[in-house]
XYZ file of N, CA and C in Angstrom:
285
model
N 48.106 -20.178 16.076
C 47.341 -19.392 15.127
C 45.917 -19.230 15.650
N 45.387 -18.037 15.551
C 44.053 -17.735 16.066
C 42.982 -18.455 15.263
N 41.929 -18.813 15.953
C 40.787 -19.463 15.320
C 39.583 -18.532 15.414
N 38.896 -18.369 14.286
C 37.685 -17.558 14.239
C 36.516 -18.396 14.755
N 35.696 -17.801 15.612
C 34.499 -18.474 16.115
C 33.309 -17.933 15.328
N 32.583 -18.810 14.625
C 31.425 -18.349 13.859
C 30.145 -18.368 14.694
N 29.183 -17.576 14.267
C 27.843 -17.621 14.846
C 27.263 -18.992 14.519
N 26.829 -19.745 15.529
C 26.298 -21.083 15.260
C 24.898 -21.050 14.651
N 24.481 -22.182 14.159
C 23.134 -22.364 13.625
C 22.165 -22.361 14.797
N 21.209 -21.441 14.786
C 20.228 -21.351 15.864
C 19.054 -22.293 15.660
N 18.966 -22.892 14.472
C 17.845 -23.788 14.194
C 16.565 -22.999 13.955
N 15.499 -23.695 13.762
C 14.176 -23.084 13.562
C 14.174 -22.054 12.441
N 15.112 -22.177 11.486
C 15.216 -21.244 10.367
C 15.320 -19.799 10.829
N 15.960 -19.592 11.977
C 16.093 -18.247 12.535
C 16.928 -17.349 11.623
N 18.017 -17.876 11.071
C 18.846 -17.108 10.155
C 19.838 -16.188 10.824
N 19.448 -15.538 11.921
C 20.358 -14.652 12.636
C 19.974 -14.583 14.100
N 20.897 -14.073 14.891
C 20.653 -13.920 16.322
C 21.305 -12.651 16.821
N 20.855 -12.202 17.974
C 21.377 -10.986 18.588
C 22.235 -11.354 19.789
N 23.429 -10.775 19.859
C 24.308 -11.011 20.996
C 23.720 -10.339 22.225
N 23.416 -11.140 23.245
C 22.889 -10.602 24.503
C 24.021 -10.130 25.396
N 25.019 -11.017 25.583
C 26.098 -10.708 26.517
C 27.323 -11.566 26.208
N 28.484 -10.977 26.384
C 29.722 -11.751 26.361
C 29.912 -12.318 27.752
N 30.107 -13.615 27.864
C 30.341 -14.268 29.147
C 31.824 -14.282 29.495
N 32.675 -14.054 28.505
C 34.126 -13.982 28.686
C 34.634 -12.706 28.025
N 35.601 -12.081 28.669
C 36.177 -10.857 28.141
C 37.444 -11.116 27.353
N 37.851 -10.128 26.573
C 39.099 -10.217 25.829
C 40.239 -10.400 26.830
N 41.092 -11.372 26.561
C 42.208 -11.678 27.443
C 41.921 -12.805 28.416
N 40.648 -13.213 28.527
C 40.287 -14.314 29.425
C 40.705 -15.651 28.832
N 41.220 -16.529 29.687
C 41.519 -17.905 29.278
C 40.207 -18.676 29.206
N 40.064 -19.514 28.189
C 38.856 -20.324 28.027
C 39.240 -21.766 27.739
N 38.387 -22.666 28.158
C 38.552 -24.089 27.877
C 37.618 -24.473 26.738
N 37.964 -25.481 25.974
C 37.083 -25.978 24.915
C 35.763 -26.395 25.553
N 34.660 -25.954 24.978
C 33.334 -26.282 25.485
C 32.804 -25.309 26.520
N 33.613 -24.334 26.921
C 33.188 -23.345 27.918
C 32.353 -22.259 27.238
N 31.196 -21.889 27.807
C 30.379 -20.826 27.214
C 31.121 -19.489 27.216
N 31.073 -18.793 26.083
C 31.745 -17.495 25.982
C 30.783 -16.357 25.664
N 29.593 -16.685 25.122
C 28.632 -15.649 24.752
C 27.227 -16.228 24.760
N 26.244 -15.333 24.848
C 24.839 -15.750 24.809
C 24.125 -14.960 23.714
N 23.437 -15.690 22.848
C 22.682 -15.101 21.746
C 21.203 -15.397 21.912
N 20.372 -14.516 21.352
C 18.926 -14.719 21.352
C 18.391 -14.530 19.941
N 17.350 -15.301 19.637
C 16.579 -15.090 18.409
C 15.124 -15.043 18.840
N 14.227 -15.011 17.878
C 12.801 -14.988 18.201
C 12.378 -16.213 18.990
N 13.059 -17.337 18.765
C 12.574 -18.598 19.313
C 13.509 -19.294 20.288
N 14.748 -18.848 20.412
C 15.700 -19.603 21.224
C 16.759 -18.676 21.823
N 17.256 -19.068 22.997
C 18.437 -18.450 23.596
C 19.526 -19.505 23.570
N 20.713 -19.134 23.128
C 21.781 -20.098 22.916
C 23.091 -19.590 23.491
N 23.786 -20.448 24.244
C 25.140 -20.140 24.680
C 26.102 -20.656 23.617
N 27.039 -19.814 23.214
C 28.073 -20.212 22.266
C 29.274 -20.668 23.076
N 29.796 -21.848 22.737
C 30.933 -22.415 23.451
C 32.221 -22.234 22.660
N 33.318 -22.123 23.384
C 34.631 -22.053 22.746
C 34.922 -23.389 22.073
N 35.291 -23.387 20.799
C 35.586 -24.647 20.112
C 36.937 -25.241 20.512
N 37.830 -24.394 21.025
C 39.171 -24.818 21.432
C 39.562 -24.081 22.709
N 40.549 -24.613 23.415
C 41.097 -23.915 24.579
C 42.054 -22.832 24.099
N 42.151 -21.761 24.849
C 43.068 -20.682 24.512
C 42.697 -19.415 25.241
N 43.001 -18.294 24.618
C 42.708 -16.975 25.166
C 41.772 -16.270 24.197
N 40.729 -15.640 24.726
C 39.816 -14.874 23.879
C 40.558 -13.616 23.436
N 40.874 -13.549 22.155
C 41.697 -12.468 21.615
C 40.903 -11.233 21.230
N 39.679 -11.439 20.733
C 38.940 -10.302 20.185
C 37.458 -10.616 20.100
N 36.632 -9.641 20.487
C 35.193 -9.683 20.224
C 34.996 -8.980 18.883
N 34.360 -9.628 17.941
C 34.152 -9.029 16.620
C 32.804 -8.331 16.500
N 31.926 -8.542 17.485
C 30.635 -7.856 17.524
C 30.376 -7.413 18.961
N 29.408 -6.527 19.138
C 29.077 -5.990 20.456
C 27.660 -6.400 20.858
N 27.374 -6.438 22.177
C 26.011 -6.762 22.615
C 24.986 -5.857 21.930
N 23.878 -6.472 21.534
C 22.823 -5.752 20.824
C 22.917 -5.882 19.316
N 24.063 -6.314 18.808
C 24.226 -6.496 17.362
C 23.661 -7.838 16.935
N 23.018 -7.860 15.777
C 22.513 -9.101 15.189
C 23.462 -9.545 14.091
N 23.697 -10.858 14.036
C 24.567 -11.413 13.004
C 23.940 -12.663 12.420
N 24.283 -12.938 11.170
C 23.781 -14.122 10.478
C 24.547 -15.355 10.933
N 23.902 -16.502 10.824
C 24.558 -17.771 11.122
C 25.816 -17.886 10.265
N 26.908 -18.319 10.876
C 28.170 -18.487 10.169
C 29.059 -17.259 10.168
N 28.520 -16.092 10.540
C 29.330 -14.871 10.575
C 30.340 -14.945 11.722
N 31.542 -14.405 11.545
C 32.537 -14.434 12.621
C 32.113 -13.549 13.787
N 32.271 -14.077 15.025
C 31.883 -13.307 16.211
C 33.057 -13.028 17.149
N 34.100 -13.876 17.112
C 35.234 -13.706 18.026
C 36.435 -14.477 17.502
N 37.604 -14.214 18.145
C 38.824 -14.959 17.826
C 39.412 -15.516 19.114
N 39.860 -16.777 19.051
C 40.548 -17.429 20.168
C 41.915 -17.869 19.672
N 42.918 -17.690 20.515
C 44.270 -18.108 20.148
C 45.135 -18.248 21.381
N 46.423 -18.021 21.196
C 47.390 -18.108 22.290
C 47.589 -16.725 22.903
N 48.015 -16.697 24.157
C 48.202 -15.431 24.869
C 49.156 -14.494 24.135
N 50.184 -15.040 23.476
C 51.142 -14.177 22.783
C 50.568 -13.540 21.519
N 49.371 -13.950 21.116
C 48.711 -13.349 19.954
C 47.835 -12.163 20.345
N 47.658 -11.958 21.648
C 46.819 -10.868 22.135
C 47.416 -9.540 21.692
N 46.625 -8.732 21.011
C 47.092 -7.437 20.507
C 47.442 -6.525 21.670
N 48.383 -5.672 21.440
C 48.731 -4.671 22.448
C 47.555 -3.722 22.615
N 47.411 -3.182 23.805
C 46.337 -2.223 24.066
C 46.528 -1.005 23.187
N 45.417 -0.456 22.667
C 45.553 0.737 21.838
C 46.094 1.906 22.660
N 46.875 2.733 22.015
C 47.427 3.910 22.679
C 46.351 4.978 22.714
N 46.081 5.574 23.895
C 45.048 6.610 23.955
C 45.436 7.831 23.126
N 44.437 8.496 22.588
C 44.677 9.704 21.797
C 45.215 10.799 22.714
N 46.111 11.636 22.203
C 46.643 12.715 23.049
C 45.555 13.720 23.391
N 45.691 14.333 24.562
C 44.738 15.362 24.986
C 44.964 16.613 24.155
N 43.883 17.371 23.904
C 44.064 18.621 23.159
C 44.956 19.580 23.952
N 45.713 20.390 23.238
C 46.604 21.355 23.888
C 45.787 22.401 24.624
N 46.276 22.782 25.816
C 45.597 23.828 26.595
C 46.034 25.183 26.071
N 45.093 26.107 26.049
C 45.401 27.458 25.557
C 45.861 28.343 26.668
């Protein structure tokens, strides 16, 4: 079963942080304690670590987005939980 990764407490009463970069992509295997993302606030830069080993199933936010402490940022689970790739939209008909 997939586990939701929350935005951690940044301390210093920051309240929220901005995602700088994902260090792991969707589909990447991760170990517990391995950094998966980097967040910034006014006072601190923080690497978010995977709480469990598994596969990064989904990014719930994008770089540049700010989220409150405790808000869900990603999902980690087993490889068989990885969603199928979205089907591309059909091309418009040629005239």
